[in-house]
């Protein structure tokens, strides 16, 4: 009889050791309300989990800010572009592209595709995240009717599990970092940036963008079909 219950006991122990800390972190975060994602949807989807971890880091910043997740911004061609995370603050609009990848990362700002090399030597191509975030910012400018560049800040966030092996890009225009460097990089950026948005401007922008966040499944499905 004891052998029959052993797998259940082991499963419970695994849950306590592995999942419970993640569950409490999830419960103490606003991510579930901002994204509409459940706990299990978040932790078992690599992309969603990376976004959640980045979001939880941003929540720790001791400053006035508004955060949005998964914003589907309309483009001029009638399609949408999905922005992982946006932070609105007095020092600007921070646009985050989350790449929850492992392995070695190689890339050049001028190349259309970058490369992820895994321990098994398998190589995977992925679209240039700098170009990707540039497209996000272009769509945001159009939507918000803001045509000056200084207000937007581009951040590409990779997982702590990867190695940024060889990357060539203009660091003055884009911050390309691993997630465990996010807070220190942001604090330095914020400390060296002037306040350019008033509280009412931040709140108005948040209200406008919120309607494009946590959208229904029809919009999500159409977006996926258009990029497939």
C-alpha positions as CSV (number, residue, x, y, z in Angstrom):
1,X,0.0,0.0,0.0
2,X,2.9,2.4,0.8
3,X,4.3,1.8,-2.6
4,X,1.1,2.9,-4.2
5,X,1.1,6.3,-2.5
6,X,4.8,6.9,-2.9
7,X,4.5,8.6,-6.3
8,X,1.9,11.0,-4.9
9,X,4.1,11.8,-1.9
10,X,7.1,12.5,-4.2
11,X,5.0,14.7,-6.4
12,X,3.8,16.7,-3.4
13,X,7.4,17.1,-2.2
14,X,8.5,18.3,-5.6
15,X,5.6,20.8,-5.6
16,X,6.6,22.1,-2.1
17,X,10.3,22.5,-3.0
18,X,10.0,23.7,-6.6
19,X,6.6,25.2,-7.2
20,X,5.6,26.7,-3.9
21,X,8.2,29.5,-3.8
22,X,7.2,30.4,-7.4
23,X,3.6,30.3,-6.4
24,X,4.1,32.8,-3.6
25,X,6.1,35.1,-5.8
26,X,3.3,34.9,-8.4
27,X,0.6,35.6,-5.8
28,X,2.5,38.6,-4.5
29,X,2.8,40.1,-8.0
30,X,0.4,42.1,-10.0
31,X,1.4,40.1,-13.1
32,X,-1.6,37.8,-12.9
33,X,-4.0,40.8,-13.1
34,X,-2.1,42.7,-15.7
35,X,-1.6,39.7,-18.0
36,X,-4.7,37.6,-17.3
37,X,-2.4,34.5,-17.1
38,X,-2.9,31.8,-14.5
39,X,-0.1,30.5,-12.4
40,X,0.3,27.3,-14.3
41,X,0.0,29.1,-17.7
42,X,2.8,31.4,-16.5
43,X,5.3,28.9,-15.1
44,X,4.9,26.2,-17.8
45,X,5.2,28.7,-20.7
46,X,8.8,29.7,-21.2
47,X,8.0,33.1,-22.7
48,X,5.3,34.0,-20.2
49,X,7.6,33.0,-17.3
50,X,10.4,35.2,-18.6
51,X,8.0,38.1,-18.8
52,X,6.7,37.4,-15.3
53,X,10.3,37.4,-13.9
54,X,11.1,40.7,-15.6
55,X,7.8,42.2,-14.5
56,X,8.5,41.2,-10.9
57,X,11.9,42.8,-11.0
58,X,10.3,46.1,-12.3
59,X,7.8,46.0,-9.5
60,X,10.7,46.3,-7.0
61,X,11.8,49.7,-8.4
62,X,11.3,52.4,-5.7
63,X,9.8,55.0,-7.9
64,X,6.5,56.2,-9.4
65,X,5.7,54.0,-12.4
66,X,3.0,52.2,-14.3
67,X,3.5,48.8,-15.8
68,X,1.7,47.1,-18.7
69,X,2.1,43.6,-20.1
70,X,1.4,42.1,-23.6
71,X,0.3,45.2,-25.4
72,X,-1.1,44.6,-28.9
73,X,-0.4,47.9,-30.7
74,X,-2.0,48.5,-34.1
75,X,0.4,49.1,-37.0
76,X,-0.1,51.1,-40.2
77,X,-0.6,48.0,-42.3
78,X,-3.6,47.0,-40.1
79,X,-1.8,44.3,-38.3
80,X,-0.6,44.4,-34.6
81,X,2.7,44.2,-32.9
82,X,3.0,42.6,-29.5
83,X,5.1,44.4,-26.9
84,X,6.1,42.2,-23.9
85,X,6.4,44.9,-21.3
86,X,6.1,48.7,-21.0
87,X,7.1,50.8,-18.0
88,X,5.9,54.4,-17.9
89,X,7.9,56.7,-15.6
90,X,8.9,60.3,-15.2
91,X,12.2,59.6,-17.1
92,X,10.5,58.1,-20.1
93,X,8.7,55.2,-21.7
94,X,10.7,52.0,-21.3
95,X,10.0,49.3,-23.8
96,X,11.1,45.7,-22.9
97,X,11.5,42.8,-25.2
98,X,11.9,39.6,-23.2
99,X,14.0,36.7,-24.5
100,X,13.9,33.8,-22.0
101,X,16.6,31.8,-23.8
102,X,19.4,29.5,-22.7
103,X,22.6,28.7,-24.5
104,X,25.1,31.1,-26.3
105,X,23.7,34.1,-28.0
106,X,25.3,35.6,-31.1
107,X,24.1,38.7,-33.0
108,X,24.8,41.9,-34.9
109,X,22.6,44.9,-34.9
110,X,22.7,45.0,-38.7
111,X,21.8,41.3,-39.2
112,X,18.2,40.3,-39.7
113,X,18.6,37.1,-37.7
114,X,20.6,36.2,-34.5
115,X,21.7,32.7,-33.4
116,X,21.1,30.7,-30.2
117,X,23.6,27.8,-29.8
118,X,22.6,25.1,-27.2
119,X,24.9,22.7,-25.4
120,X,23.9,20.0,-27.8
121,X,25.4,22.2,-30.6
122,X,21.9,22.8,-32.0
123,X,21.6,26.2,-33.5
124,X,18.3,28.2,-33.7
125,X,17.8,31.4,-35.6
126,X,15.6,34.2,-34.2
127,X,14.6,37.6,-35.4
128,X,16.9,40.5,-34.5
129,X,15.4,41.7,-31.1
130,X,16.8,45.2,-31.6
131,X,14.8,45.5,-34.9
132,X,11.8,43.9,-33.2
133,X,11.8,46.5,-30.4
134,X,12.4,49.3,-32.8
135,X,9.2,48.2,-34.6
136,X,7.4,48.3,-31.3
137,X,8.6,51.8,-30.6
138,X,7.6,53.0,-34.1
139,X,4.1,51.7,-33.5
140,X,3.9,53.3,-30.1
141,X,5.0,56.7,-31.5
142,X,2.2,56.5,-34.0
143,X,-0.4,55.4,-31.5
144,X,0.6,58.0,-28.9
145,X,1.3,60.7,-31.4
146,X,4.8,61.2,-30.0
147,X,7.5,61.7,-32.7
148,X,10.5,62.5,-30.6
149,X,13.0,59.7,-29.7
150,X,14.3,60.7,-26.3
151,X,11.2,59.7,-24.5
152,X,11.5,56.0,-25.6
153,X,14.1,53.6,-24.1
154,X,14.7,50.2,-25.7
155,X,15.6,47.3,-23.4
156,X,16.3,43.7,-24.6
157,X,16.2,41.3,-21.6
158,X,17.8,37.8,-21.9
159,X,17.6,35.1,-19.3
160,X,20.3,34.5,-16.7
161,X,20.6,31.0,-18.1
162,X,22.2,32.2,-21.3
163,X,25.6,33.6,-22.2
164,X,25.8,36.8,-24.4
165,X,28.7,35.5,-26.3
166,X,29.3,37.9,-29.2
167,X,27.0,40.9,-29.8
168,X,27.7,43.9,-31.9
169,X,25.3,46.9,-31.4
170,X,25.1,50.6,-30.4
171,X,24.7,50.5,-26.6
172,X,23.8,54.2,-26.5
173,X,20.5,53.4,-28.2
174,X,19.7,50.0,-26.8
175,X,20.3,48.3,-23.5
176,X,20.9,44.6,-24.1
177,X,21.4,42.7,-20.8
178,X,20.7,39.6,-18.8
179,X,17.8,39.8,-16.4
180,X,19.9,39.8,-13.2
181,X,21.5,43.0,-14.4
182,X,18.1,44.7,-15.1
183,X,17.7,46.6,-11.8
184,X,21.2,48.0,-11.6
185,X,21.1,49.0,-15.3
186,X,17.7,50.7,-14.9
187,X,18.7,52.5,-11.7
188,X,21.8,53.9,-13.4
189,X,19.8,54.9,-16.5
190,X,17.1,56.6,-14.4
191,X,19.6,58.4,-12.3
192,X,21.2,59.9,-15.4
193,X,18.0,60.8,-17.2
194,X,16.0,64.0,-16.7
195,X,12.3,63.9,-15.8
196,X,10.3,64.5,-19.0
197,X,6.9,63.1,-18.2
198,X,4.5,64.6,-15.6
199,X,2.4,62.3,-13.4
200,X,-0.8,63.3,-15.3
201,X,0.9,62.5,-18.6
202,X,1.9,59.1,-17.3
203,X,-1.6,58.3,-16.1
204,X,-3.2,59.5,-19.4
205,X,-0.7,57.4,-21.4
206,X,-1.4,54.4,-19.2
207,X,-5.1,54.7,-19.6
208,X,-4.7,54.9,-23.4
209,X,-2.4,51.8,-23.6
210,X,-4.4,49.7,-21.1
211,X,-7.1,49.1,-23.7
212,X,-4.5,47.3,-25.9
213,X,-3.3,45.1,-23.0
214,X,-4.8,41.8,-21.8
215,X,-6.8,41.6,-25.0
216,X,-9.3,38.8,-25.8
217,X,-8.3,35.5,-27.5
218,X,-9.6,36.6,-30.9
219,X,-7.0,39.4,-31.2
220,X,-4.2,37.1,-29.9
221,X,-5.1,34.4,-32.4
222,X,-5.2,36.8,-35.3
223,X,-1.8,38.2,-34.3
224,X,-0.3,34.7,-34.2
225,X,-1.8,33.9,-37.6
226,X,-0.3,37.0,-39.1
227,X,3.2,36.3,-37.9
228,X,3.2,32.6,-38.7
